[in-house]
Amino acid sequence: MRKALAIDVGGTKIYNTLVNDKGEIVGEIEKHSTPKTYAEIISLFKEIIKKYENTVDVIAFATCGAVNNSNDGILGSTGNIVREYPKTDFKSLSTKPVYVENDANCAAWAEHIIGASKNCPYSVMLTLGTGVGGGIILDNRLYKGKSGAAGEMHFKINRGNKRKCTCGSSDCFEAYASGTGLRITAVETSGNPDITTYDVIEGLKNKDEQMTKIFDIWQNDIINGIIGLADIFDPDVVVLSGSMAEFVDTDYITEKVNTEIVTQPTKVVKAQAGNYSGMIGAGLLALGVKTDG
Ligand SMILES: [Zn+2]
């Protein structure tokens, strides 16, 4: 069976494992702290690749940052990783083929092949974590746009309070729908500067009135974003993944979205491909695994 060495590159952690063409993890999951210098990141990549490249068909990167349409380099800046990272020449790292894709796009592909959007030609996936990632599948293909950067969830939610976003702009969907967004909504609503995301989630579980209200504001911001995405893409399904997705009520979100959209009814569901969906999707993409459609 063909397999890929999959490497997931984030701002704080780098993971690697082996993935086969069925989307199964067939190796150890190895976890590393993301080095603080560019030279150390490259030497970590080389060390991981040297250990496995003779046992795999392809090297697959799921990375932070938008990835070009030739799947070999990063476009623009990437937030919380060293400034030089986007200049990485991925192909030079191995004698085997090297394939690179954005981490959220990889996760969306994993859901499309083996997870919550399996058998759905049209889907949108949102990763609700510290930030918000996005991946769009249209007609069984990953939608990349003219440059490869499509699916960035920085469209504007106009609330007029100019909340700063990680991208440098303000009032982006990400600034509200992320875990960070929930914390800021909590601070703004409660007036308590020390309130945390954890406080809100605990309060929600204990049916605390104020925490439930804060959570509902946050969930409503997510609903508004999904309404826009559903109206634009008319998806079979909208998949919610990431650490914050476990707290949302997908039945409620589906109902609210379907009362507002002008396209045909859609479904909002939680992801099913697991915590390592980025590496699984990278492996499947790199191995050329597609659906029949
Ligand atoms: Zn933004």
Short mmCIF file of C-alpha atoms and ligand atoms in Angstrom, two decimals:
data_model
loop_
_atom_site.label_atom_id
_atom_site.label_comp_id
_atom_site.label_asym_id
_atom_site.label_seq_id
_atom_site.Cartn_x
_atom_site.Cartn_y
_atom_site.Cartn_z
CA MET A 1 0.00 0.00 0.00
CA ARG A 2 1.27 3.48 -0.86
CA LYS A 3 2.04 5.81 2.01
CA ALA A 4 3.14 9.32 2.83
CA LEU A 5 5.30 10.85 5.51
CA ALA A 6 2.97 13.58 6.77
CA ILE A 7 4.32 16.62 8.63
CA ASP A 8 1.99 19.15 10.27
CA VAL A 9 3.64 22.54 10.78
CA GLY A 10 2.03 24.94 13.24
CA GLY A 11 3.27 27.99 15.08
CA THR A 12 3.77 26.14 18.36
CA LYS A 13 3.96 22.43 17.44
CA ILE A 14 5.20 20.28 14.58
CA TYR A 15 3.84 16.73 14.27
CA ASN A 16 4.78 13.90 11.95
CA THR A 17 3.44 10.45 11.19
CA LEU A 18 2.83 8.02 8.31
CA VAL A 19 -0.48 7.96 6.41
CA ASN A 20 -1.59 5.36 3.87
CA ASP A 21 -3.83 5.84 0.82
CA LYS A 22 -6.91 4.80 2.82
CA GLY A 23 -6.34 7.75 5.14
CA GLU A 24 -5.18 5.54 7.99
CA ILE A 25 -2.38 6.57 10.34
CA VAL A 26 0.19 3.79 10.10
CA GLY A 27 3.10 5.22 12.10
CA GLU A 28 3.97 6.75 15.43
CA ILE A 29 2.71 10.28 16.04
CA GLU A 30 5.81 12.33 16.85
CA LYS A 31 5.45 15.77 18.40
CA HIS A 32 8.02 18.57 18.48
CA SER A 33 7.93 22.17 19.71
CA THR A 34 8.23 24.51 16.73
CA PRO A 35 11.81 25.85 16.82
CA LYS A 36 12.29 29.57 17.26
CA THR A 37 14.76 30.00 14.41
CA TYR A 38 14.41 29.27 10.71
CA ALA A 39 17.64 27.21 10.59
CA GLU A 40 16.37 24.95 13.38
CA ILE A 41 13.01 24.44 11.63
CA ILE A 42 14.77 23.35 8.43
CA SER A 43 17.10 21.01 10.31
CA LEU A 44 14.11 19.47 12.12
CA PHE A 45 12.39 18.90 8.73
CA LYS A 46 15.58 17.26 7.39
CA GLU A 47 15.91 15.06 10.46
CA ILE A 48 12.28 13.83 10.20
CA ILE A 49 12.55 13.26 6.45
CA LYS A 50 15.88 11.42 6.73
CA LYS A 51 14.33 9.02 9.24
CA TYR A 52 11.37 8.03 7.01
CA GLU A 53 11.92 8.98 3.36
CA ASN A 54 13.14 5.54 2.28
CA THR A 55 9.95 3.92 3.61
CA VAL A 56 7.39 6.22 1.92
CA ASP A 57 6.28 7.27 -1.58
CA VAL A 58 5.89 10.97 -0.91
CA ILE A 59 6.47 13.70 1.69
CA ALA A 60 3.29 15.64 2.60
CA PHE A 61 3.27 18.93 4.51
CA ALA A 62 0.15 20.37 6.15
CA THR A 63 1.30 23.86 7.04
CA CYS A 64 0.14 27.13 8.52
CA GLY A 65 -0.05 29.83 5.84
CA ALA A 66 -1.60 29.92 2.39
CA VAL A 67 0.05 27.58 -0.14
CA ASN A 68 0.52 28.23 -3.87
CA ASN A 69 -1.26 26.36 -6.66
CA SER A 70 1.83 24.29 -7.51
CA ASN A 71 1.80 22.97 -3.91
CA ASP A 72 5.46 23.67 -3.33
CA GLY A 73 5.64 27.00 -1.54
CA ILE A 74 3.95 29.40 0.84
CA LEU A 75 2.35 32.68 -0.17
CA GLY A 76 2.83 35.69 2.09
CA SER A 77 3.26 35.71 5.84
CA THR A 78 2.08 33.05 8.26
CA GLY A 79 1.38 34.66 11.63
CA ASN A 80 3.08 33.14 14.63
CA ILE A 81 5.98 31.25 13.02
CA VAL A 82 9.42 32.74 12.21
CA ARG A 83 9.36 35.43 9.54
CA GLU A 84 11.63 33.53 7.09
CA TYR A 85 9.48 30.36 7.08
CA PRO A 86 7.51 31.24 3.92
CA LYS A 87 10.71 31.19 1.84
CA THR A 88 11.19 27.44 2.54
CA ASP A 89 12.08 25.47 -0.60
CA PHE A 90 10.12 22.33 0.31
CA LYS A 91 11.09 20.34 -2.81
CA SER A 92 14.79 20.59 -1.90
CA LEU A 93 14.19 18.77 1.39
CA SER A 94 13.90 15.28 -0.13
CA THR A 95 14.70 13.21 -3.19
CA LYS A 96 11.10 11.91 -2.97
CA PRO A 97 8.21 14.05 -4.28
CA VAL A 98 7.21 16.75 -1.78
CA TYR A 99 3.65 18.08 -1.63
CA VAL A 100 2.57 21.09 0.45
CA GLU A 101 -0.94 22.29 1.33
CA ASN A 102 -2.49 24.63 3.89
CA ASP A 103 -3.41 22.79 7.11
CA ALA A 104 -7.11 23.72 7.07
CA ASN A 105 -7.37 22.71 3.41
CA CYS A 106 -5.77 19.37 4.33
CA ALA A 107 -8.26 18.86 7.16
CA ALA A 108 -11.14 19.67 4.80
CA TRP A 109 -9.83 17.06 2.37
CA ALA A 110 -9.60 14.44 5.14
CA GLU A 111 -13.24 15.13 6.03
CA HIS A 112 -14.16 14.89 2.33
CA ILE A 113 -12.47 11.50 1.80
CA ILE A 114 -13.02 9.71 5.14
CA GLY A 115 -14.94 12.04 7.48
CA ALA A 116 -18.05 14.14 7.96
CA SER A 117 -18.32 15.37 4.35
CA LYS A 118 -17.70 11.97 2.73
CA ASN A 119 -19.93 11.50 -0.35
CA CYS A 120 -20.64 15.26 -0.39
CA PRO A 121 -19.36 16.97 -3.57
CA TYR A 122 -19.84 20.43 -2.01
CA SER A 123 -18.66 21.31 1.50
CA VAL A 124 -17.18 24.09 3.58
CA MET A 125 -15.09 23.32 6.63
CA LEU A 126 -14.34 25.74 9.44
CA THR A 127 -11.63 25.00 12.00
CA LEU A 128 -12.58 26.76 15.21
CA GLY A 129 -9.45 26.93 17.34
CA THR A 130 -7.28 29.77 18.60
CA GLY A 131 -7.95 31.22 15.15
CA VAL A 132 -10.32 30.13 12.38
CA GLY A 133 -9.18 28.09 9.38
CA GLY A 134 -11.24 27.30 6.32
CA GLY A 135 -11.35 24.81 3.48
CA ILE A 136 -13.78 24.73 0.56
CA ILE A 137 -14.57 21.66 -1.58
CA LEU A 138 -16.47 22.34 -4.80
CA ASP A 139 -17.48 19.57 -7.20
CA ASN A 140 -15.21 17.10 -5.30
CA ARG A 141 -12.19 19.36 -5.70
CA LEU A 142 -10.36 21.55 -3.22
CA TYR A 143 -11.12 25.13 -4.19
CA LYS A 144 -7.83 27.09 -4.17
CA GLY A 145 -8.61 30.28 -6.11
CA LYS A 146 -6.28 32.00 -8.59
CA SER A 147 -3.29 32.04 -6.23
CA GLY A 148 -4.00 29.11 -3.90
CA ALA A 149 -5.07 31.26 -0.95
CA ALA A 150 -8.86 30.74 -1.08
CA GLY A 151 -10.71 29.79 2.09
CA GLU A 152 -9.19 32.35 4.44
CA MET A 153 -11.97 33.31 6.86
CA HIS A 154 -11.27 37.04 7.13
CA PHE A 155 -14.47 38.37 5.59
CA LYS A 156 -16.00 41.14 7.68
CA ILE A 157 -18.64 40.92 10.36
CA ASN A 158 -19.67 44.54 10.73
CA ARG A 159 -20.34 45.13 14.38
CA GLY A 160 -18.81 48.60 14.32
CA ASN A 161 -16.49 48.05 17.27
CA LYS A 162 -13.34 47.55 15.19
CA ARG A 163 -12.10 44.44 16.93
CA LYS A 164 -8.47 43.81 15.86
CA CYS A 165 -7.72 40.61 13.94
CA THR A 166 -4.52 38.54 13.71
CA CYS A 167 -4.29 39.54 10.03
CA GLY A 168 -3.81 43.22 10.89
CA SER A 169 -7.31 44.24 9.79
CA SER A 170 -10.35 44.45 12.06
CA ASP A 171 -13.83 42.96 12.50
CA CYS A 172 -12.96 39.80 10.54
CA PHE A 173 -15.07 36.66 11.04
CA GLU A 174 -11.99 35.05 12.61
CA ALA A 175 -11.79 37.80 15.26
CA TYR A 176 -15.26 36.80 16.49
CA ALA A 177 -15.67 33.08 15.72
CA SER A 178 -12.31 31.87 17.11
CA GLY A 179 -11.56 30.78 20.66
CA THR A 180 -9.74 34.09 21.05
CA GLY A 181 -12.91 35.78 19.78
CA LEU A 182 -14.98 34.06 22.46
CA ARG A 183 -12.61 35.37 25.14
CA ILE A 184 -12.80 38.94 23.81
CA THR A 185 -16.62 38.73 23.55
CA ALA A 186 -16.61 37.58 27.19
CA VAL A 187 -14.38 40.48 28.28
CA GLU A 188 -16.51 43.01 26.36
CA THR A 189 -19.80 41.62 27.68
CA SER A 190 -18.81 41.04 31.32
CA GLY A 191 -16.41 43.95 31.79
CA ASN A 192 -14.03 41.51 33.49
CA PRO A 193 -10.59 41.71 31.77
CA ASP A 194 -9.44 38.42 33.33
CA ILE A 195 -12.29 36.21 32.10
CA THR A 196 -11.14 33.20 30.06
CA THR A 197 -12.61 30.92 27.41
CA TYR A 198 -12.52 28.18 30.05
CA ASP A 199 -14.70 30.31 32.39
CA VAL A 200 -17.31 30.67 29.65
CA ILE A 201 -17.34 26.96 28.80
CA GLU A 202 -17.55 25.94 32.48
CA GLY A 203 -20.34 28.49 33.01
CA LEU A 204 -22.20 27.13 30.01
CA LYS A 205 -22.01 23.58 31.41
CA ASN A 206 -23.29 24.84 34.79
CA LYS A 207 -26.10 26.81 33.09
CA ASP A 208 -24.78 30.15 34.37
CA GLU A 209 -26.99 32.85 32.84
CA GLN A 210 -24.28 35.39 31.94
CA MET A 211 -21.86 32.78 30.55
CA THR A 212 -24.64 31.23 28.48
CA LYS A 213 -25.47 34.68 27.07
CA ILE A 214 -21.80 35.25 26.15
CA PHE A 215 -21.60 31.81 24.53
CA ASP A 216 -24.78 32.54 22.54
CA ILE A 217 -23.34 35.82 21.20
CA TRP A 218 -20.24 33.92 20.05
CA GLN A 219 -22.26 31.06 18.52
CA ASN A 220 -24.49 33.59 16.77
CA ASP A 221 -21.42 35.19 15.16
CA ILE A 222 -20.48 31.74 13.86
CA ILE A 223 -24.04 31.29 12.54
CA ASN A 224 -23.85 34.63 10.69
CA GLY A 225 -20.62 33.58 9.01
CA ILE A 226 -22.06 30.20 8.01
CA ILE A 227 -25.15 31.90 6.52
CA GLY A 228 -22.89 33.92 4.23
CA LEU A 229 -20.80 30.89 3.28
CA ALA A 230 -23.92 28.77 2.64
CA ASP A 231 -25.45 31.48 0.45
CA ILE A 232 -22.26 31.75 -1.61
CA PHE A 233 -21.32 28.07 -1.94
CA ASP A 234 -24.67 26.21 -1.55
CA PRO A 235 -22.85 23.32 0.23
CA ASP A 236 -24.21 19.84 1.03
CA VAL A 237 -22.64 20.24 4.43
CA VAL A 238 -20.69 22.68 6.62
CA VAL A 239 -18.18 20.85 8.83
CA LEU A 240 -17.00 22.35 12.11
CA SER A 241 -13.64 21.10 13.42
CA GLY A 242 -11.04 22.29 15.90
CA SER A 243 -10.90 22.49 19.68
CA MET A 244 -13.84 24.95 20.00
CA ALA A 245 -16.19 22.93 17.76
CA GLU A 246 -16.99 20.42 20.49
CA PHE A 247 -18.95 23.07 22.43
CA VAL A 248 -21.30 24.26 19.68
CA ASP A 249 -24.83 22.96 19.11
CA THR A 250 -24.87 21.85 15.48
CA ASP A 251 -28.60 21.02 15.43
CA TYR A 252 -29.41 24.55 16.61
CA ILE A 253 -26.93 26.09 14.16
CA THR A 254 -28.37 24.04 11.27
CA GLU A 255 -31.89 25.18 12.11
CA LYS A 256 -30.92 28.87 12.38
CA VAL A 257 -28.83 28.78 9.19
CA ASN A 258 -31.63 27.12 7.21
CA THR A 259 -34.17 29.75 8.26
CA GLU A 260 -31.93 32.55 6.93
CA ILE A 261 -30.29 31.28 3.76
CA VAL A 262 -31.71 31.83 0.29
CA THR A 263 -30.03 28.68 -1.08
CA GLN A 264 -31.37 25.19 -0.46
CA PRO A 265 -31.15 23.66 3.06
CA THR A 266 -27.74 22.55 4.24
CA LYS A 267 -26.45 20.66 7.28
CA VAL A 268 -23.95 21.83 9.88
CA VAL A 269 -22.08 18.92 11.48
CA LYS A 270 -18.99 18.23 13.57
CA ALA A 271 -15.81 16.87 12.04
CA GLN A 272 -15.15 13.12 12.18
CA ALA A 273 -11.62 12.64 10.86
CA GLY A 274 -10.01 13.19 14.27
CA ASN A 275 -7.28 15.33 15.77
CA TYR A 276 -4.75 14.49 13.08
CA SER A 277 -7.00 15.29 10.11
CA GLY A 278 -4.42 17.80 8.83
CA MET A 279 -1.78 15.10 8.40
CA ILE A 280 -4.33 12.60 7.06
CA GLY A 281 -5.57 15.10 4.45
CA ALA A 282 -2.01 16.07 3.48
CA GLY A 283 -1.17 12.40 2.99
CA LEU A 284 -4.29 11.75 0.91
CA LEU A 285 -3.69 14.83 -1.26
CA ALA A 286 -0.03 13.99 -1.74
CA LEU A 287 -0.91 10.40 -2.70
CA GLY A 288 -3.47 11.74 -5.17
CA VAL A 289 -6.49 10.15 -3.44
CA LYS A 290 -9.72 11.64 -4.81
CA THR A 291 -13.36 10.72 -4.93
CA ASP A 292 -14.95 9.37 -8.11
CA GLY A 293 -16.95 12.53 -8.80
ZN ZN B 1 -8.49 39.08 9.75
#
